[in-house]
Amino acid sequence: MSHYRELLEAAVSGGYRFAGFDRPPRDKDLFVRHDVDLSLEAALEMAALEHDLGIRATYFLMTESVFYNLLSPVGLRTQRQLRQWGHAVGLHAVYPRLELDGRFDPVVAWHNPDPAYMSEPVAGVVNVMEYPYFDSDHYRSDSNHHWRSGCPHEQLARGEFEWLQLLVHPEIWVFEGATMRETMLSMLEAKRELALEQLAEDRIDLS
Ligand SMILES: [Zn+2]
Ligand SMILES: [Zn+2]
């Protein structure tokens, strides 16, 4: 995660302020957005790093993920810990279902959205991809291990963006790998170790 740390430090030295989706963008705002698709453990690790650096981000958690369960011990711990560290927590929703309960701030990021509804306003909540929080000049995403328009860290250090929404998937930075496939295999290896421990805790005889 040293590259991610560098990215954050570049933003700090470029004079950016870490903002949440509770008010429209202003000059020098950096909206750090994390869509948590695959691993709560990775989210926690990233959140801890940000906390160390005194940085506040917004984590978008899923309630219907096939990869994790918010009601599990680690799910509850993640929500508690993110709040304790001062991060915001929004819903990473699967269109069109949107059940925002008290666990979430009134902010939504659709998971793998189609262009048809991606930027459509949603009644009563902020959609992170709607105006004024999103336009292509003020948005960078690390999707599938590559920055669509190059890594923004030099530009951040030089303060070139008026303001920016930065989408960072924790899994891509926390697990090692030069490609998405390698990174996913590292993640699966870690998940396998964890699952073995969980089986033992569940009194499964692995002898
Ligand atoms: Zn997603
Ligand atoms: Zn970089």
Short mmCIF file of C-alpha atoms and ligand atoms in Angstrom, two decimals:
data_model
loop_
_atom_site.label_atom_id
_atom_site.label_comp_id
_atom_site.label_asym_id
_atom_site.label_seq_id
_atom_site.Cartn_x
_atom_site.Cartn_y
_atom_site.Cartn_z
CA MET A 1 0.00 0.00 0.00
CA SER A 2 3.02 2.33 -0.18
CA HIS A 3 1.79 3.75 -3.48
CA TYR A 4 -1.56 4.62 -1.93
CA ARG A 5 0.19 6.35 0.95
CA GLU A 6 2.21 8.36 -1.61
CA LEU A 7 -0.98 9.30 -3.39
CA LEU A 8 -2.51 10.64 -0.17
CA GLU A 9 0.67 12.48 0.73
CA ALA A 10 0.72 14.01 -2.76
CA ALA A 11 -2.83 15.26 -2.20
CA VAL A 12 -1.88 16.77 1.15
CA SER A 13 1.16 18.52 -0.31
CA GLY A 14 -0.97 19.74 -3.22
CA GLY A 15 -3.14 21.57 -0.70
CA TYR A 16 -6.26 19.41 -0.93
CA ARG A 17 -8.85 19.13 1.82
CA PHE A 18 -10.60 15.79 2.46
CA ALA A 19 -14.32 16.25 1.95
CA GLY A 20 -17.43 14.14 2.38
CA PHE A 21 -20.54 13.94 0.19
CA ASP A 22 -22.57 16.04 2.61
CA ARG A 23 -22.09 19.29 0.69
CA PRO A 24 -21.32 20.28 -2.90
CA PRO A 25 -17.69 20.39 -4.07
CA ARG A 26 -15.60 23.46 -3.41
CA ASP A 27 -12.20 24.49 -4.67
CA LYS A 28 -9.46 22.12 -3.38
CA ASP A 29 -11.87 19.44 -2.16
CA LEU A 30 -10.78 15.82 -2.48
CA PHE A 31 -13.58 13.28 -2.14
CA VAL A 32 -11.91 9.96 -1.38
CA ARG A 33 -14.46 7.27 -2.18
CA HIS A 34 -14.00 3.58 -1.49
CA ASP A 35 -16.37 1.06 -3.05
CA VAL A 36 -15.93 -2.08 -0.98
CA ASP A 37 -16.68 -4.87 -3.44
CA LEU A 38 -14.73 -7.85 -2.17
CA SER A 39 -13.05 -7.60 1.23
CA LEU A 40 -13.89 -5.92 4.52
CA GLU A 41 -10.42 -6.80 5.80
CA ALA A 42 -8.89 -4.75 2.99
CA ALA A 43 -11.24 -1.86 3.77
CA LEU A 44 -10.16 -1.92 7.42
CA GLU A 45 -6.50 -1.89 6.48
CA MET A 46 -6.97 1.08 4.18
CA ALA A 47 -9.05 2.90 6.78
CA ALA A 48 -6.32 2.40 9.36
CA LEU A 49 -3.71 3.93 7.04
CA GLU A 50 -5.93 6.94 6.38
CA HIS A 51 -6.58 7.32 10.08
CA ASP A 52 -2.81 7.35 10.69
CA LEU A 53 -2.49 10.17 8.18
CA GLY A 54 -5.45 12.04 9.66
CA ILE A 55 -7.52 11.60 6.51
CA ARG A 56 -11.26 11.12 6.23
CA ALA A 57 -12.79 9.06 3.42
CA THR A 58 -16.22 7.70 2.53
CA TYR A 59 -16.62 3.90 2.51
CA PHE A 60 -19.45 2.38 0.50
CA LEU A 61 -20.49 -0.99 1.91
CA MET A 62 -22.77 -3.57 0.32
CA THR A 63 -25.67 -5.27 2.07
CA GLU A 64 -26.02 -7.95 -0.58
CA SER A 65 -22.45 -8.88 -1.38
CA VAL A 66 -21.60 -12.48 -2.19
CA PHE A 67 -18.12 -11.82 -0.77
CA TYR A 68 -18.90 -10.53 2.72
CA ASN A 69 -21.61 -10.19 5.34
CA LEU A 70 -22.18 -6.94 7.23
CA LEU A 71 -23.91 -8.85 10.03
CA SER A 72 -20.90 -11.09 10.65
CA PRO A 73 -18.46 -10.20 13.44
CA VAL A 74 -16.01 -8.65 10.97
CA GLY A 75 -18.90 -6.81 9.30
CA LEU A 76 -20.00 -5.25 12.59
CA ARG A 77 -16.43 -4.51 13.59
CA THR A 78 -15.78 -2.79 10.24
CA GLN A 79 -18.78 -0.50 10.60
CA ARG A 80 -17.88 0.39 14.20
CA GLN A 81 -14.22 0.98 13.39
CA LEU A 82 -14.89 3.12 10.31
CA ARG A 83 -17.17 5.36 12.38
CA GLN A 84 -14.67 5.52 15.23
CA TRP A 85 -11.97 6.67 12.83
CA GLY A 86 -14.26 9.41 11.51
CA HIS A 87 -14.91 7.95 8.07
CA ALA A 88 -18.31 8.30 6.46
CA VAL A 89 -20.25 5.15 5.50
CA GLY A 90 -22.56 5.05 2.50
CA LEU A 91 -24.46 2.27 0.74
CA HIS A 92 -22.91 0.47 -2.22
CA ALA A 93 -26.23 -0.55 -3.69
CA VAL A 94 -27.26 -2.93 -6.46
CA TYR A 95 -29.68 -1.16 -8.77
CA PRO A 96 -32.59 -0.62 -8.29
CA ARG A 97 -32.65 -1.77 -4.67
CA LEU A 98 -31.93 0.99 -2.20
CA GLU A 99 -32.58 0.29 1.45
CA LEU A 100 -30.77 2.91 3.43
CA ASP A 101 -31.15 2.13 7.11
CA GLY A 102 -29.53 3.78 10.10
CA ARG A 103 -26.16 2.19 9.38
CA PHE A 104 -25.62 4.47 6.41
CA ASP A 105 -25.24 8.16 5.72
CA PRO A 106 -27.66 9.43 3.05
CA VAL A 107 -25.29 8.73 0.18
CA VAL A 108 -25.28 5.97 -2.42
CA ALA A 109 -22.85 4.60 -5.00
CA TRP A 110 -24.31 2.04 -7.40
CA HIS A 111 -22.28 -1.14 -7.91
CA ASN A 112 -21.30 -1.63 -11.58
CA PRO A 113 -23.89 0.87 -12.83
CA ASP A 114 -25.20 1.11 -16.37
CA PRO A 115 -24.82 4.51 -18.01
CA ALA A 116 -28.63 4.74 -18.21
CA TYR A 117 -29.08 5.35 -14.47
CA MET A 118 -25.53 6.01 -13.26
CA SER A 119 -25.91 9.76 -12.84
CA GLU A 120 -29.67 9.93 -12.26
CA PRO A 121 -30.64 11.75 -9.07
CA VAL A 122 -32.08 9.55 -6.33
CA ALA A 123 -34.79 11.01 -4.10
CA GLY A 124 -33.64 11.91 -0.61
CA VAL A 125 -30.00 10.81 -0.96
CA VAL A 126 -26.84 11.91 -2.72
CA ASN A 127 -25.85 9.75 -5.68
CA VAL A 128 -22.05 10.18 -5.89
CA MET A 129 -22.20 10.07 -9.69
CA GLU A 130 -24.74 12.86 -10.05
CA TYR A 131 -24.18 16.58 -10.56
CA PRO A 132 -22.38 18.40 -8.92
CA TYR A 133 -20.31 15.58 -7.38
CA PHE A 134 -19.36 14.00 -10.66
CA ASP A 135 -18.08 15.01 -14.04
CA SER A 136 -15.27 13.45 -16.02
CA ASP A 137 -12.83 16.34 -15.45
CA HIS A 138 -13.13 15.94 -11.68
CA TYR A 139 -13.11 12.17 -11.39
CA ARG A 140 -10.45 9.46 -11.33
CA SER A 141 -11.01 5.74 -10.77
CA ASP A 142 -8.63 2.81 -10.27
CA SER A 143 -11.08 0.29 -11.74
CA ASN A 144 -9.53 -3.06 -12.64
CA HIS A 145 -6.05 -2.05 -11.59
CA HIS A 146 -5.49 0.75 -14.01
CA TRP A 147 -6.26 4.44 -13.79
CA ARG A 148 -8.36 5.28 -16.83
CA SER A 149 -6.44 8.53 -17.26
CA GLY A 150 -3.14 7.64 -15.58
CA CYS A 151 -2.31 7.74 -11.88
CA PRO A 152 -3.35 11.19 -10.66
CA HIS A 153 -0.68 11.50 -8.02
CA GLU A 154 1.60 13.97 -9.85
CA GLN A 155 -1.35 16.16 -10.73
CA LEU A 156 -2.53 16.09 -7.13
CA ALA A 157 0.92 17.08 -5.88
CA ARG A 158 0.89 20.03 -8.27
CA GLY A 159 -2.64 20.99 -7.22
CA GLU A 160 -3.86 20.74 -10.81
CA PHE A 161 -7.39 19.61 -10.13
CA GLU A 162 -9.84 22.28 -9.06
CA TRP A 163 -11.41 19.51 -6.97
CA LEU A 164 -11.53 15.75 -7.41
CA GLN A 165 -13.57 12.63 -6.66
CA LEU A 166 -11.10 9.76 -6.34
CA LEU A 167 -12.53 6.22 -6.47
CA VAL A 168 -10.17 3.72 -4.88
CA HIS A 169 -11.03 0.04 -4.41
CA PRO A 170 -9.24 -1.12 -1.23
CA GLU A 171 -8.66 -4.68 -2.49
CA ILE A 172 -6.55 -3.47 -5.41
CA TRP A 173 -4.09 -1.66 -3.15
CA VAL A 174 -4.01 -3.90 -0.11
CA PHE A 175 -3.30 -7.18 -1.90
CA GLU A 176 -0.09 -7.61 -3.90
CA GLY A 177 -0.02 -8.11 -7.65
CA ALA A 178 1.02 -6.43 -10.88
CA THR A 179 -2.22 -7.29 -12.65
CA MET A 180 -5.82 -7.61 -11.52
CA ARG A 181 -5.58 -11.39 -11.83
CA GLU A 182 -2.46 -11.56 -9.62
CA THR A 183 -4.05 -9.23 -7.10
CA MET A 184 -7.20 -11.34 -6.96
CA LEU A 185 -5.14 -14.50 -6.49
CA SER A 186 -3.31 -12.83 -3.55
CA MET A 187 -6.66 -11.89 -2.09
CA LEU A 188 -7.98 -15.44 -2.48
CA GLU A 189 -4.89 -16.82 -0.78
CA ALA A 190 -5.49 -14.51 2.20
CA LYS A 191 -9.16 -15.44 2.23
CA ARG A 192 -8.25 -19.13 2.23
CA GLU A 193 -6.04 -18.70 5.30
CA LEU A 194 -8.80 -16.78 7.01
CA ALA A 195 -11.41 -19.40 6.11
CA LEU A 196 -9.23 -22.13 7.60
CA GLU A 197 -9.08 -20.19 10.88
CA GLN A 198 -12.82 -19.61 10.78
CA LEU A 199 -13.44 -23.33 10.24
CA ALA A 200 -11.30 -24.14 13.28
CA GLU A 201 -13.19 -21.54 15.33
CA ASP A 202 -16.39 -23.16 14.17
CA ARG A 203 -15.13 -26.43 15.71
CA ILE A 204 -14.56 -28.16 12.39
CA ASP A 205 -12.01 -30.94 12.76
CA LEU A 206 -9.21 -30.16 10.32
CA SER A 207 -6.75 -32.72 11.70
ZN ZN B 1 -18.71 -1.98 -6.72
ZN ZN B 2 0.97 7.26 -8.57
#
